[in-house]
Coordinates of C-alpha atoms in Angstrom, one line a residue:
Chain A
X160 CA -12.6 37.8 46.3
X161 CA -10.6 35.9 48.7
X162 CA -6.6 35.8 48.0
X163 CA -5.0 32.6 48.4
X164 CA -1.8 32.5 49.3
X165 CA 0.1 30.5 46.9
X166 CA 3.6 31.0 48.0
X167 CA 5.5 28.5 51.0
X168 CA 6.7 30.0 53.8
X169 CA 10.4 30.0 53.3
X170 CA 13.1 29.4 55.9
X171 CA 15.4 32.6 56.5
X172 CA 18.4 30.1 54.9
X173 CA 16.0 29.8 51.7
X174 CA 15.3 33.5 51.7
X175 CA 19.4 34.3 51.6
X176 CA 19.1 32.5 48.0
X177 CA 22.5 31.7 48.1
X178 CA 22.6 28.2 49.4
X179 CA 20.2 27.5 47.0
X180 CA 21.8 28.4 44.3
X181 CA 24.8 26.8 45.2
X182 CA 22.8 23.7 45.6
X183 CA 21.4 24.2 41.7
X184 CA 25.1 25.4 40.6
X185 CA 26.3 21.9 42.2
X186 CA 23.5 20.1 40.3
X187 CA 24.6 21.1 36.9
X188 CA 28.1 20.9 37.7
X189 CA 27.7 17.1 38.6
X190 CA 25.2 16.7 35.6
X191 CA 28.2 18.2 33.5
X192 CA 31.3 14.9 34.2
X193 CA 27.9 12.3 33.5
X194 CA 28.0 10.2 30.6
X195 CA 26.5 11.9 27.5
X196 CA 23.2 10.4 26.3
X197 CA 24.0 11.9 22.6
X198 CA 25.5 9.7 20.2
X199 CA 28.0 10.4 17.5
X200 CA 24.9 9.3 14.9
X201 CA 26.9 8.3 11.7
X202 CA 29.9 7.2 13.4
X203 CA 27.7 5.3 16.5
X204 CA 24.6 3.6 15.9
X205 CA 21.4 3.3 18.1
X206 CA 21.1 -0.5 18.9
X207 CA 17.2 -0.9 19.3
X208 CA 16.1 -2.9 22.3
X209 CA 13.6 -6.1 20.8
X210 CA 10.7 -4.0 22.1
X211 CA 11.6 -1.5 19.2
X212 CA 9.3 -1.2 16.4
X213 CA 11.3 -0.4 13.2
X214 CA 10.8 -1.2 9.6
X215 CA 8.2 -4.2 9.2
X216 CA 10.3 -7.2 7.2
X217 CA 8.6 -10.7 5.9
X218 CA 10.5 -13.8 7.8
X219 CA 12.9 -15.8 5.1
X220 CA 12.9 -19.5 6.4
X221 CA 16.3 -21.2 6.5
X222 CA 15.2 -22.9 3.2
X223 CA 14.9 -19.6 1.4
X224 CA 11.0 -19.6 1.1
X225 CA 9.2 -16.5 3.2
X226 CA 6.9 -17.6 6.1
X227 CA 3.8 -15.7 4.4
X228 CA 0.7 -17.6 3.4
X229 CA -0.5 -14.4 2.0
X230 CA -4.1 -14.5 3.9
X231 CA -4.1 -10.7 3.4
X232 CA -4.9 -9.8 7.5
X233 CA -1.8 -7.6 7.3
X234 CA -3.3 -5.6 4.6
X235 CA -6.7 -5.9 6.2
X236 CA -5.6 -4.5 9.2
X237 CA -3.2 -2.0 8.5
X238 CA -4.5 1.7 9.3
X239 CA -2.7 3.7 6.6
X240 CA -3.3 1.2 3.8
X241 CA 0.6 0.7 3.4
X242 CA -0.1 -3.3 2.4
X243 CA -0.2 -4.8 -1.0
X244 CA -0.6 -8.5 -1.2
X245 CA -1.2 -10.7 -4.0
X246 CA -1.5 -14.9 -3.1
X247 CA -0.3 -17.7 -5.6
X248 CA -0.6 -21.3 -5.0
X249 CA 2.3 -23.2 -4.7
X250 CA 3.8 -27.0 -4.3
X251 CA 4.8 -26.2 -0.5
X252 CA 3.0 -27.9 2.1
X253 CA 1.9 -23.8 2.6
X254 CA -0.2 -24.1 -0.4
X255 CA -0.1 -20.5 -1.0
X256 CA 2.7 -18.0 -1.1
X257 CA 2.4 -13.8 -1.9
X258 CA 3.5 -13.4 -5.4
X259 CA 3.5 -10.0 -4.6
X260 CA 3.8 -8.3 -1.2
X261 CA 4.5 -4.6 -1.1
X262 CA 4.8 -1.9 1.5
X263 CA 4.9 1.4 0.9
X264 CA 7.0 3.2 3.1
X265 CA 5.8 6.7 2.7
X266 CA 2.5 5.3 3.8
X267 CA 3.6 3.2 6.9
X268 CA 3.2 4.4 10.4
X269 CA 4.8 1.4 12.3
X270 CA 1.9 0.5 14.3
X271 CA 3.1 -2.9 14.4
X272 CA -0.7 -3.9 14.0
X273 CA 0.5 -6.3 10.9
X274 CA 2.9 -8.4 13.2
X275 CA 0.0 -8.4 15.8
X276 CA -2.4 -10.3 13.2
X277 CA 0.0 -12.1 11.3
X278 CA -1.3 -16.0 12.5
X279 CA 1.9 -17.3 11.5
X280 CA 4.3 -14.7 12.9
X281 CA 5.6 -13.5 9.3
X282 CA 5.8 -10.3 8.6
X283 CA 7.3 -8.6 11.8
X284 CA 9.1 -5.4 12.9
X285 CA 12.7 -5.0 12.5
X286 CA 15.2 -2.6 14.4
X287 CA 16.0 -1.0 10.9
X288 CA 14.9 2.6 11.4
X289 CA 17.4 4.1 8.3
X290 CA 15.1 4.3 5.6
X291 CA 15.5 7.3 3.6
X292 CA 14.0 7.6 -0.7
X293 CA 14.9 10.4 -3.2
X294 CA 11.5 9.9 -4.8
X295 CA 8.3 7.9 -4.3
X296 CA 9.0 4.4 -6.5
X297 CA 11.8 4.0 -4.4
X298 CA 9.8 4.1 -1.1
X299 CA 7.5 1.4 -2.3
X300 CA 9.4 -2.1 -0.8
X301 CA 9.1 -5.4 -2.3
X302 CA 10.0 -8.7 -1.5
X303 CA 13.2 -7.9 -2.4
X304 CA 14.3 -5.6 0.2
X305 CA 11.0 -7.2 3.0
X306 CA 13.0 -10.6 2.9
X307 CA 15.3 -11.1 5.9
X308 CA 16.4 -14.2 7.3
X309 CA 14.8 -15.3 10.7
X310 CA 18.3 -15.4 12.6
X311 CA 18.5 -11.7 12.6
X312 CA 14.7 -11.5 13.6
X313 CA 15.0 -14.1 16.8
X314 CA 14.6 -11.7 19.5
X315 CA 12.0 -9.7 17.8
X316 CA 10.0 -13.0 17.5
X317 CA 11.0 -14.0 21.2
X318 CA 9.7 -10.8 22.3
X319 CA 6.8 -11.5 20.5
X320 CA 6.5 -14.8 21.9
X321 CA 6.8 -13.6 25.3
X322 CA 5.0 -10.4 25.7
X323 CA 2.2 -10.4 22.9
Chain B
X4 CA 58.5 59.5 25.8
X5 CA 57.7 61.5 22.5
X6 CA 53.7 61.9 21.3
X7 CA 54.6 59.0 18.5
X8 CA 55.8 56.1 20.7
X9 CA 53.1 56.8 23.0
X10 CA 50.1 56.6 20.1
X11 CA 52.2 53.5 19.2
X12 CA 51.9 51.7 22.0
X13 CA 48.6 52.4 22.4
X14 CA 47.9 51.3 19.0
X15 CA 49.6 48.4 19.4
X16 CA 48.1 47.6 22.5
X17 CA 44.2 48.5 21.1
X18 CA 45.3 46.1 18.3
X19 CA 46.4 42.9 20.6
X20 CA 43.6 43.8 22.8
X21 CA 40.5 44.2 20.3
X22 CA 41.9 41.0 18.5
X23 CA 42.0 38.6 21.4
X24 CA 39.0 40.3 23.0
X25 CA 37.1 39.4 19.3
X26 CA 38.5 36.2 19.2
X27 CA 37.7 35.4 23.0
X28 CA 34.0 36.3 22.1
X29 CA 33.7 33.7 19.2
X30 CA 35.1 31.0 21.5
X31 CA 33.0 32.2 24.3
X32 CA 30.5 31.8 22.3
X33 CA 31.7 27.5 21.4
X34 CA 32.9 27.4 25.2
X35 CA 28.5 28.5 26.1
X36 CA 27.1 26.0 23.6
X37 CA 29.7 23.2 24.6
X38 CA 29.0 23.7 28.4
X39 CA 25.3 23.8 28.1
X40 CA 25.2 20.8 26.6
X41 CA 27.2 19.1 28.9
X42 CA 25.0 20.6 31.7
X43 CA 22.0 19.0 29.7
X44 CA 23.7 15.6 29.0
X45 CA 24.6 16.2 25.7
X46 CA 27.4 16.5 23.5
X47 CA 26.9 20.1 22.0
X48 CA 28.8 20.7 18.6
X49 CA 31.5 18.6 17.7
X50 CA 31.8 18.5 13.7
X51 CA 33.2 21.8 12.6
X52 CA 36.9 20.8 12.9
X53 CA 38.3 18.8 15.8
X54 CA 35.4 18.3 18.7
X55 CA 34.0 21.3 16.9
X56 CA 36.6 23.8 17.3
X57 CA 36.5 25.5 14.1
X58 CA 32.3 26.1 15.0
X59 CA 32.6 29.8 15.4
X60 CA 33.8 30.5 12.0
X61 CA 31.0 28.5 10.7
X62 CA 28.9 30.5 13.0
X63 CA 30.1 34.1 11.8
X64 CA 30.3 32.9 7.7
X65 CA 26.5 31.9 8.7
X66 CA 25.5 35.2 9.9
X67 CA 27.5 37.2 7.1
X68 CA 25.6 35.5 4.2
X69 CA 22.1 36.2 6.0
X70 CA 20.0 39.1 4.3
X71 CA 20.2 42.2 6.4
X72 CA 16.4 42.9 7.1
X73 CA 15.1 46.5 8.0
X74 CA 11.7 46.3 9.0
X75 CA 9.3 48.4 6.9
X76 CA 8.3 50.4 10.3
X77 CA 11.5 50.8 12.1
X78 CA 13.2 53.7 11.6
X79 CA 16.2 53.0 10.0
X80 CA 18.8 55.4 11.3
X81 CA 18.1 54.4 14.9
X82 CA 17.7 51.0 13.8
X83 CA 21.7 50.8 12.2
X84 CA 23.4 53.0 14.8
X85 CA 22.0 50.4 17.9
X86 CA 23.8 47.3 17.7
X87 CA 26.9 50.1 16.5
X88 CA 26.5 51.5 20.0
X89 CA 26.2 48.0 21.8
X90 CA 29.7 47.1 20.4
X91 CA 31.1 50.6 21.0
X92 CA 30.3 50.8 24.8
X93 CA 31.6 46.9 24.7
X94 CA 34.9 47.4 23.4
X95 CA 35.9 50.0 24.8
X96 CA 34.8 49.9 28.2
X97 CA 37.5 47.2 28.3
X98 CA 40.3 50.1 27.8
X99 CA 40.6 50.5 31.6
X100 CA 40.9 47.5 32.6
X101 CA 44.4 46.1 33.9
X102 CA 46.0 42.9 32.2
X103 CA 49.7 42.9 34.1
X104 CA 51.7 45.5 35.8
X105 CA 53.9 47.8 34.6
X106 CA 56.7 46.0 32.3
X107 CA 60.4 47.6 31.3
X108 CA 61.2 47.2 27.5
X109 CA 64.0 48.6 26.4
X110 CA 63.9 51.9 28.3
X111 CA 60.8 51.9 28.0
X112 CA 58.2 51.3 30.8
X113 CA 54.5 50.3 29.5
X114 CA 51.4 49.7 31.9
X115 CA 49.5 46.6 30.6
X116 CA 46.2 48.7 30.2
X117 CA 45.2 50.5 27.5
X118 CA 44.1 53.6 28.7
X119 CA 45.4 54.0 32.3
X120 CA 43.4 57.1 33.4
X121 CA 43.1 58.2 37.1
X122 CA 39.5 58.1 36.4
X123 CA 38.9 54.7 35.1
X124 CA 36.2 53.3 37.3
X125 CA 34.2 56.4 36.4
X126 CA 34.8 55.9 33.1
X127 CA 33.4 52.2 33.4
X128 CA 30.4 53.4 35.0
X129 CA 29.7 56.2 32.3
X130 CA 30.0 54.2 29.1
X131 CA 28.4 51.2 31.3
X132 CA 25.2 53.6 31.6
X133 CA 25.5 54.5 27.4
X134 CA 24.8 50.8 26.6
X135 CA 21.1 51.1 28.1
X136 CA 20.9 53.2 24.9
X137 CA 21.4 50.0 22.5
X138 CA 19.2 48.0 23.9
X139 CA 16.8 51.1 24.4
X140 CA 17.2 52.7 20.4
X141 CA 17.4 49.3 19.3
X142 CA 14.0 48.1 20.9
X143 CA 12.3 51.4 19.7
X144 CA 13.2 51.4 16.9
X145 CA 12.7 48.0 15.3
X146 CA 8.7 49.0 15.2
X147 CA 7.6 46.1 16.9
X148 CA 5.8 45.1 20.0
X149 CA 7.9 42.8 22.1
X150 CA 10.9 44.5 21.1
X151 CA 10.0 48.0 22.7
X152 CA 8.8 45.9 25.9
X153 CA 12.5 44.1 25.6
X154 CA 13.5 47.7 25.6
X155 CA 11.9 48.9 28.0
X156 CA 12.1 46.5 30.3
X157 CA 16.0 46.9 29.5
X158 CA 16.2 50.4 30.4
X159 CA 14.3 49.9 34.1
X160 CA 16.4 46.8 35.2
X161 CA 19.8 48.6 34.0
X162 CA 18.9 51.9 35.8
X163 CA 18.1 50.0 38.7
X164 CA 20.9 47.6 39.1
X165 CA 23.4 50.2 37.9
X166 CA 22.6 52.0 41.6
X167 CA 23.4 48.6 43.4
X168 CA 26.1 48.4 41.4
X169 CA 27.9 52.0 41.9
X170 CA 27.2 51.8 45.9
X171 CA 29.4 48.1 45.7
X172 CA 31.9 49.9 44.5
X173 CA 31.7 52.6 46.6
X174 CA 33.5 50.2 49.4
X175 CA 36.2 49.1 47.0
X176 CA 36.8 53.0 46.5
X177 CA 36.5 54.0 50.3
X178 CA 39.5 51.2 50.5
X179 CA 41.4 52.0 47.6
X180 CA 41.0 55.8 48.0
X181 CA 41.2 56.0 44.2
X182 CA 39.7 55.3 40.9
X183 CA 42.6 54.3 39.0
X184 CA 42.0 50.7 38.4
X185 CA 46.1 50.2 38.5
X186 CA 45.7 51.6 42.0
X187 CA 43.0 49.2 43.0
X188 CA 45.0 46.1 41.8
X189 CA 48.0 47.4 43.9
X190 CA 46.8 48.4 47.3
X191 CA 44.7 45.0 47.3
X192 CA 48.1 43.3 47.0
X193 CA 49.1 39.4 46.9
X194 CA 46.2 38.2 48.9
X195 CA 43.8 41.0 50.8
X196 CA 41.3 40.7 48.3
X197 CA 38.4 42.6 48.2
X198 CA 36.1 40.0 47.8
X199 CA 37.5 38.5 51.4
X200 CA 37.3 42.1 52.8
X201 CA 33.3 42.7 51.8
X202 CA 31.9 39.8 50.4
X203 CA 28.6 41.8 50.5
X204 CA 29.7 44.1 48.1
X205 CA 31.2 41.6 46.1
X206 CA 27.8 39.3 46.0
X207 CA 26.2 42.6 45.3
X208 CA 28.3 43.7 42.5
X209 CA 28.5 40.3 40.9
X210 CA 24.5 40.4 40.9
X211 CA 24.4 43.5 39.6
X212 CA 27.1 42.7 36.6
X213 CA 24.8 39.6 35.7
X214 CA 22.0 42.0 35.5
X215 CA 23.5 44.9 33.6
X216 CA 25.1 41.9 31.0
X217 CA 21.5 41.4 30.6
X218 CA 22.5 37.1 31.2
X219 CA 20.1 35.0 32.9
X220 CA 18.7 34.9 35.5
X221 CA 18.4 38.7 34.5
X222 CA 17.8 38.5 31.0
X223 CA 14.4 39.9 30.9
X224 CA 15.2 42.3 27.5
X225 CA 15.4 39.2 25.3
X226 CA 13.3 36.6 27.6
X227 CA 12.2 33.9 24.3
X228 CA 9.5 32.8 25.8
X229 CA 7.4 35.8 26.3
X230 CA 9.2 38.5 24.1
X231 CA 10.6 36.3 21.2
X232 CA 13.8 37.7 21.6
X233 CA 13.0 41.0 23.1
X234 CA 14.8 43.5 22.0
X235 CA 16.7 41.9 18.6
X236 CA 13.3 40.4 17.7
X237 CA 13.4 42.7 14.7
X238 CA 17.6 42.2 13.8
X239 CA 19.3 39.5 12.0
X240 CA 22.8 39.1 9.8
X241 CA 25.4 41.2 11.2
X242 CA 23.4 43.4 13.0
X243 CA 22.3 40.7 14.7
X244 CA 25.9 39.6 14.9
X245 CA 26.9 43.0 16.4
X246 CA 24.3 42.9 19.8
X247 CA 25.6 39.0 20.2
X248 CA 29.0 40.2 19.9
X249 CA 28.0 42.8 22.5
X250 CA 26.5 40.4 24.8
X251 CA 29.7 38.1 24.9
X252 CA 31.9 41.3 24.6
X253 CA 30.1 42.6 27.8
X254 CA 30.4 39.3 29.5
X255 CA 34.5 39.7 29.6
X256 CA 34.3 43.3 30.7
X257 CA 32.0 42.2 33.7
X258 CA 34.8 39.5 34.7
X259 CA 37.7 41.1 33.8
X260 CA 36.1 44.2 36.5
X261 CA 34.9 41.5 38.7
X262 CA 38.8 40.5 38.6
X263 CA 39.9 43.9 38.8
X264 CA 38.3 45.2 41.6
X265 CA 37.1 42.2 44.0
X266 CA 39.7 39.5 43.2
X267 CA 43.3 41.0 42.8
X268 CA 43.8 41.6 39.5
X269 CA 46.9 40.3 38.4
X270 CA 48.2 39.1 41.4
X271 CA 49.0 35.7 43.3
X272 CA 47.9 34.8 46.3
X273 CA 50.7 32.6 48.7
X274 CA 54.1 32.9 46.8
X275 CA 55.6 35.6 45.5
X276 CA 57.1 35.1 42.5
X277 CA 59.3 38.5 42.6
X278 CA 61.6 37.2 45.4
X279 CA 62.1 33.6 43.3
X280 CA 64.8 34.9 41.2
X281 CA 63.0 34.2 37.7
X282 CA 64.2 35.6 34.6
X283 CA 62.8 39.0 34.1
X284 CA 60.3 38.2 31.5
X285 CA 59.1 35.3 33.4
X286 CA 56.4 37.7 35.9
X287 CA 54.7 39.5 33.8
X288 CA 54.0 36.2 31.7
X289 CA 52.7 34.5 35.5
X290 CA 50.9 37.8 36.3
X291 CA 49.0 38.1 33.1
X292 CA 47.9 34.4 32.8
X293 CA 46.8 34.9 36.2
X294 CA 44.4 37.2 35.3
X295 CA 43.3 35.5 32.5
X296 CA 43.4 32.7 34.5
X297 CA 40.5 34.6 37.1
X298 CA 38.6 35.9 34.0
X299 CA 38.0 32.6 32.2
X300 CA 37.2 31.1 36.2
X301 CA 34.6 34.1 35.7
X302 CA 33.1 33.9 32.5
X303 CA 32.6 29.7 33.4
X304 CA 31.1 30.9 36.0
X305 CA 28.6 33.2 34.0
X306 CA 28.1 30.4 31.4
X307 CA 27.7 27.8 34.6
X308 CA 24.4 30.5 36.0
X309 CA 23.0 30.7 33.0
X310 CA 22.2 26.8 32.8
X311 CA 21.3 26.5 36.1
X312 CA 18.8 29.0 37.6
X313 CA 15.5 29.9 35.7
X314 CA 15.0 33.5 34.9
X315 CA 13.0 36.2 37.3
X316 CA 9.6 37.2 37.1
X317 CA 10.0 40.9 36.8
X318 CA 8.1 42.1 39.3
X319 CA 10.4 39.6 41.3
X320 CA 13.3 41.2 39.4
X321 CA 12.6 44.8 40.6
X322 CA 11.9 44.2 44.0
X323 CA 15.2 42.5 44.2
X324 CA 17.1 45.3 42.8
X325 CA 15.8 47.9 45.3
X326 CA 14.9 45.9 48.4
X327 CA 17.8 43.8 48.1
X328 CA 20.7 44.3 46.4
X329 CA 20.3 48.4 47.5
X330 CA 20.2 48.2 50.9
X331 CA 22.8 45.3 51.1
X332 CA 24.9 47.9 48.9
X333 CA 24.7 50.1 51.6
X334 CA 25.2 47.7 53.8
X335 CA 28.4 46.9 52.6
X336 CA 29.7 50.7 52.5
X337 CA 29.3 51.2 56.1
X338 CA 30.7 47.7 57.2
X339 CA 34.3 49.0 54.8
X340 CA 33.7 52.6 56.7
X341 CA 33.6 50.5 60.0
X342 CA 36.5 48.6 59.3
X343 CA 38.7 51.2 58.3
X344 CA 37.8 53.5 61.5
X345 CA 38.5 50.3 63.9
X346 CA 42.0 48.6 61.9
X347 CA 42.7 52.0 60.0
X348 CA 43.2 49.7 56.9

């Protein structure tokens, strides 16, 4: 069996190890006087960029009504079967409306593959990643909590509008 | 002095000494987690107390509520009386070591060391050799694998690095012509260090402390990835407690010999303070914060090396023991033989 020489020829300054490790020693010693990358978590909050996929919300229009025509392809396409949605008709130029639209959170992997089908750009992902249940109900989300008003989603859509 | 005073100082000074020395280890301890985070780019623990200060009493109340767990195999004498041993030879190893010179209180005149034998680097070397035996009892006895490797591997990378480590200070002897650590201090004076006179033996000797403190890059008894903890595999509440106390306790007996012997001790390099005309208290106050001062330069330094170079192979380990550090240990007794012959120093 041939031997193959893994090692590098060293220089006799590499063999003496000692500039070398003066040269790691300074490394670390620079790396020490840098700015932290930790934040204070309760006290200091992680601001998302708009590329961040957190908790999916429904758009509220400025009118109040969500943007949802309940057509379902959210449900349809979502991979952990997190979706629940139940159409109505109504009076608005929509025609129909979810009466009932539920995610459960336990269940959500935040593929983002509902705001990828949504036609009408409704149901997208937010930069809310605090979600935390003491039991299971609780971790089932209705319209209630999904609602949000499409100021605080703009640069979610915009990145959507741009990118997708 | 009668019999009494002298058992009293001694007491007294055991006391002040074991206190700070135990209180030094629980911040050394902090001071390791704090700086490794900074070396990593992150903020390390800051929520016991103000930026985490009050984190080693956290720590110890932690480890004193843990179950004590005796393995069903280990053998349960041997098993108790290691991490006993590993705080023994780490407390009082320290006992030789000098803080300050000689002060005058009333009438009285106390060296700032606890024991100050004529002996004392012997005495370091001796109970420096008896804590192979923690590790040693401690990995044999657990019943367990990786800690009898840990153990073992222990016991060959002390013995070896203990011999670079007597010939290194074999120079500081030849120079000193004593082994009364007082001495040493003394005839190295305010700035003829001896780590200026052989910085061989003083590379050599730091090398070997790092190695017989078992701290990276030399900590092949408890390597994680390969011996889950080596020799403490099988440990944990304050037994546990007792080989981390050790550790850290070992840590400022390494620097506070480093200081001793290689960097001056007590004493000031450039201005000397005895000719300024400062109250008579004021000295000993500068001497022993400079040697405090060195020490805690030290034990960064230890805490610095441990973040920044990866551990040895140990094959790599060994042959840098005896085809390095040996011979340069030699090396460095013939150059201070040389140097005395030509500038009779």
């Amino acid at each position: 069996m041939s031997v193959k020489r893994r090692e590098k020829d060293l220089t006799l300054l590499e063999k003496i190890y000692i500039p070398e490790i003066v040269k790691g020693l300074s490394l670390t010693l620079k790396s020490m006087f840098k700015p932290k990358f930790t934040l204070k978590y309760p006290e200091e909050k992680f601001i998302p960029p708009a590329s961040y996929r957190g908790r999916p919300v429904l758009v509220q229009e400025k009118d109040g009504h969500e943007r949802c025509v309940a057509c379902g392809l959210c449900s349809r396409v979502c991979p952990s079967l997190a979706i629940e949605v139940q159409a109505a008709e109504t009076e608005l130029e929509k025609e129909r409306y979810p009466e009932k639209f539920e995610i459960n959170m336990i269940r959500c992997i935040f593929c983002g593959f509902c705001e990828e089908v949504c036609p009408e750009e409704a149901i997208v992902m937010s930069k809310d990643y605090e979600m935390a249940f003491t039991n299971r109900e609780e971790a089932i989300y209705g319209k209630d909590k999904l609602l949000v008003p499409v100021e605080q989603l703009q640069d979610r859509i915009d990145f959507l509008r741009k990118y997708k | 002095m009668t019999i009494w005073e002298i058992l009293g100082f001694a007491l007294l000074k055991i006391l002040v000494i074991v206190s700070i020395m135990l209180l030094t280890v629980s911040y050394l301890v902090y001071f390791e987690r704090r700086i490794s985070a900074w070396a990593q780019n992150r903020l390390g623990p800051n929520r016991v107390g103000w930026e985490g200060i009050l984190q080693p009493f956290a720590d110890v109340l932690k480890l004193l509520l843990k179950e004590d767990i005796v393995p069903y195999q280990a053998n349960k004498t041997i098993h108790t009386l290691a991490p006993i041993i590993a705080l023994f030879v780490a407390f009082t190893t320290y006992a030789v070591i000098p803080f300050g010179p000689t002060i005058n209180v009333f009438d009285y005149s106390i060296p700032l060391v606890v024991a100050d034998v004529n002996i004392g680097i012997l005495y370091v070397l001796a109970l420096t050799s008896l804590g192979v035996y923690a590790v040693t009892f401690a990995g044999w006895s657990s019943g367990s694998k990786y800690s009898l490797l840990g153990g073992i591997r222990s016991s060959a990378q002390m013995i070896s690095y203990e011999i670079s480590m007597g010939f290194s200070i074999g120079g500081v002897l030849l120079l000193a012509e004593s082994l009364r650590p007082l001495t040493i201090v003394e005839t190295q004076g305010q700035w003829l260090w001896n780590a200026w006179i052989q910085p061989i033996g003083f590379i050599t000797f730091v090398v070997s402390a790092f190695a017989e403190t078992n701290r990276l890059p030399f900590d092949l008894p408890e390597a994680e990835p390969e011996l889950v903890g080596g020799f403490h595999t099988e440990y944990s509440s304050m037994k546990f407690a007792g080989f981390f106390l050790a550790e850290y306790a070992n840590m400022i007996v390494a620097s506070g010999l480093i200081v001793t012997l290689y960097l001056g001790g007590y004493n000031i390099p450039f201005i000397n303070i005895e000719t300024l005309g400062l109250p008579a208290w004021l000295p000993v106050l500068i001497y022993i914060s400079a040697f405090l001062f060195k020490m805690a330069a030290l034990l960064f330094f230890f805490i610095w090396v441990r973040w920044s170079i990866p551990r040895f192979r140990y094959d790599q380990l060994m042959s840098l023991g005896w085809k390095v550090m040996f011979p340069l240990s030699l090396i460095n007794i013939i150059w201070v033989a040389a140097l005395i012959m030509i500038f009779n120093l």
